[in-house]
């Protein structure tokens, strides 16, 4: 009985730590998607001299897709891109364990400024 109690205590400590470690490793999915989307936006700007009309989606005319490579985050513009500016966010997908991540939603702008919102960690801790 004592062995079962010890195993239960260890499991109650180890499982949350393991889950947080998994969420932390999946943040790379958001960061790589945002950097790839940002690079695609810069290519779009180089070809057209504007960010206007750039879209995210699954069509061949879209600049980048709306989901991260591993499907843990959804990408979208925080506001409609202007001629000289954009801001893209990667929000944890509903129904995944990433919704409990301490970083929340990742963002990046045309200047390369990185941010996080909705979480308890700072930009430096998340990026």
CSV table of C-alpha atoms in Angstrom, one decimal:
chain,number,residue,atom,x,y,z
A,1,UNK,CA,0.0,0.0,0.0
A,2,UNK,CA,2.9,2.4,0.8
A,3,UNK,CA,4.4,1.7,-2.6
A,4,UNK,CA,1.2,2.5,-4.3
A,5,UNK,CA,1.0,5.8,-2.4
A,6,UNK,CA,4.5,6.7,-3.3
A,7,UNK,CA,3.9,6.0,-7.0
A,8,UNK,CA,0.7,8.1,-6.9
A,9,UNK,CA,2.6,11.0,-5.3
A,10,UNK,CA,5.4,10.8,-7.9
A,11,UNK,CA,2.9,10.6,-10.7
A,12,UNK,CA,1.0,13.6,-9.5
A,13,UNK,CA,4.3,15.6,-9.6
A,14,UNK,CA,5.8,14.2,-12.8
A,15,UNK,CA,2.7,14.3,-15.0
A,16,UNK,CA,2.2,18.1,-14.9
A,17,UNK,CA,5.9,18.7,-15.4
A,18,UNK,CA,5.9,16.4,-18.4
A,19,UNK,CA,2.8,18.1,-19.9
A,20,UNK,CA,4.4,21.5,-19.5
A,21,UNK,CA,7.6,20.2,-21.1
A,22,UNK,CA,5.6,19.0,-24.1
A,23,UNK,CA,3.8,22.4,-24.4
A,24,UNK,CA,7.2,24.2,-24.2
A,25,UNK,CA,8.7,22.1,-27.0
A,26,UNK,CA,5.6,22.7,-29.2
A,27,UNK,CA,6.2,26.5,-29.0
A,28,UNK,CA,8.8,25.9,-31.8
A,29,UNK,CA,5.8,25.1,-34.1
A,30,UNK,CA,4.4,28.6,-33.6
A,31,UNK,CA,7.8,30.4,-33.9
A,32,UNK,CA,8.8,28.6,-37.1
A,33,UNK,CA,5.4,29.2,-38.6
A,34,UNK,CA,5.6,32.9,-37.8
A,35,UNK,CA,9.1,33.3,-39.1
A,36,UNK,CA,8.1,31.4,-42.4
A,37,UNK,CA,5.0,33.5,-42.8
A,38,UNK,CA,7.0,36.7,-42.1
A,39,UNK,CA,9.5,35.6,-44.8
A,40,UNK,CA,6.7,35.0,-47.2
A,41,UNK,CA,5.3,38.4,-46.5
A,42,UNK,CA,8.7,40.0,-47.2
A,43,UNK,CA,8.8,38.1,-50.5
A,44,UNK,CA,5.3,39.4,-51.3
A,45,UNK,CA,6.4,43.0,-50.5
A,46,UNK,CA,9.5,42.6,-52.7
A,47,UNK,CA,7.4,41.5,-55.7
A,48,UNK,CA,4.6,44.1,-55.2
A,49,UNK,CA,6.0,46.9,-53.1
A,50,UNK,CA,3.0,46.6,-50.7
A,51,UNK,CA,1.6,44.2,-48.1
A,52,UNK,CA,-2.0,45.1,-49.2
A,53,UNK,CA,-4.1,42.2,-50.5
A,54,UNK,CA,-1.8,39.6,-48.8
A,55,UNK,CA,-3.8,36.7,-47.5
A,56,UNK,CA,-3.3,33.7,-45.4
A,57,UNK,CA,-5.0,30.4,-46.4
A,58,UNK,CA,-4.9,27.2,-48.4
A,59,UNK,CA,-5.2,28.7,-51.9
A,60,UNK,CA,-2.2,29.0,-54.2
A,61,UNK,CA,-2.6,32.8,-54.2
A,62,UNK,CA,-2.2,33.0,-50.4
A,63,UNK,CA,1.1,34.1,-49.0
A,64,UNK,CA,1.1,31.4,-46.3
A,65,UNK,CA,-1.2,28.8,-44.7
A,66,UNK,CA,-3.4,29.4,-41.7
A,67,UNK,CA,-2.1,26.6,-39.6
A,68,UNK,CA,1.4,25.9,-38.2
A,69,UNK,CA,3.2,22.9,-39.7
A,70,UNK,CA,2.3,20.6,-36.8
A,71,UNK,CA,-1.3,22.0,-36.4
A,72,UNK,CA,-0.9,23.2,-32.9
A,73,UNK,CA,-1.4,26.9,-33.8
A,74,UNK,CA,-3.7,28.9,-36.0
A,75,UNK,CA,-2.1,31.9,-37.9
A,76,UNK,CA,-4.0,35.1,-38.8
A,77,UNK,CA,-3.3,38.8,-39.3
A,78,UNK,CA,-4.0,40.9,-36.1
A,79,UNK,CA,-5.3,43.6,-38.5
A,80,UNK,CA,-5.6,43.9,-42.2
A,81,UNK,CA,-2.2,44.5,-43.7
A,82,UNK,CA,-1.5,48.0,-44.9
A,83,UNK,CA,0.8,49.1,-47.7
A,84,UNK,CA,3.8,49.2,-45.3
A,85,UNK,CA,2.9,47.1,-42.2
A,86,UNK,CA,1.5,43.8,-41.0
A,87,UNK,CA,1.2,41.9,-37.8
A,88,UNK,CA,0.7,38.1,-37.7
A,89,UNK,CA,-0.3,36.1,-34.7
A,90,UNK,CA,-0.1,32.4,-33.9
A,91,UNK,CA,-2.9,31.4,-31.5
A,92,UNK,CA,-3.0,27.9,-29.8
A,93,UNK,CA,-5.6,25.8,-31.7
A,94,UNK,CA,-8.8,25.1,-29.7
A,95,UNK,CA,-8.9,21.5,-28.6
A,96,UNK,CA,-5.2,21.0,-28.3
A,97,UNK,CA,-3.1,21.0,-25.1
A,98,UNK,CA,-1.4,24.2,-26.3
A,99,UNK,CA,-4.4,26.2,-25.1
A,100,UNK,CA,-2.9,25.8,-21.6
A,101,UNK,CA,0.5,27.1,-22.6
A,102,UNK,CA,2.0,29.8,-20.5
A,103,UNK,CA,3.0,31.9,-23.5
A,104,UNK,CA,-0.4,32.2,-25.0
A,105,UNK,CA,-0.5,33.8,-28.5
A,106,UNK,CA,2.7,34.6,-30.4
A,107,UNK,CA,3.0,37.7,-32.7
A,108,UNK,CA,5.5,39.1,-35.2
A,109,UNK,CA,5.4,42.4,-37.2
A,110,UNK,CA,7.1,43.6,-40.4
A,111,UNK,CA,9.9,45.1,-38.4
A,112,UNK,CA,10.6,41.7,-36.8
A,113,UNK,CA,9.2,42.8,-33.4
A,114,UNK,CA,8.2,39.6,-31.5
A,115,UNK,CA,5.5,39.5,-28.8
A,116,UNK,CA,3.2,37.3,-26.8
A,117,UNK,CA,-0.2,38.0,-25.4
A,118,UNK,CA,-2.6,36.1,-23.1
A,119,UNK,CA,0.0,34.2,-21.2
A,120,UNK,CA,2.0,34.6,-18.0
A,121,UNK,CA,5.5,34.5,-19.5
A,122,UNK,CA,7.4,37.4,-21.0
A,123,UNK,CA,8.5,37.7,-24.6
A,124,UNK,CA,12.1,36.8,-23.7
A,125,UNK,CA,11.0,33.7,-21.9
A,126,UNK,CA,8.8,32.5,-24.9
A,127,UNK,CA,10.8,33.6,-27.9
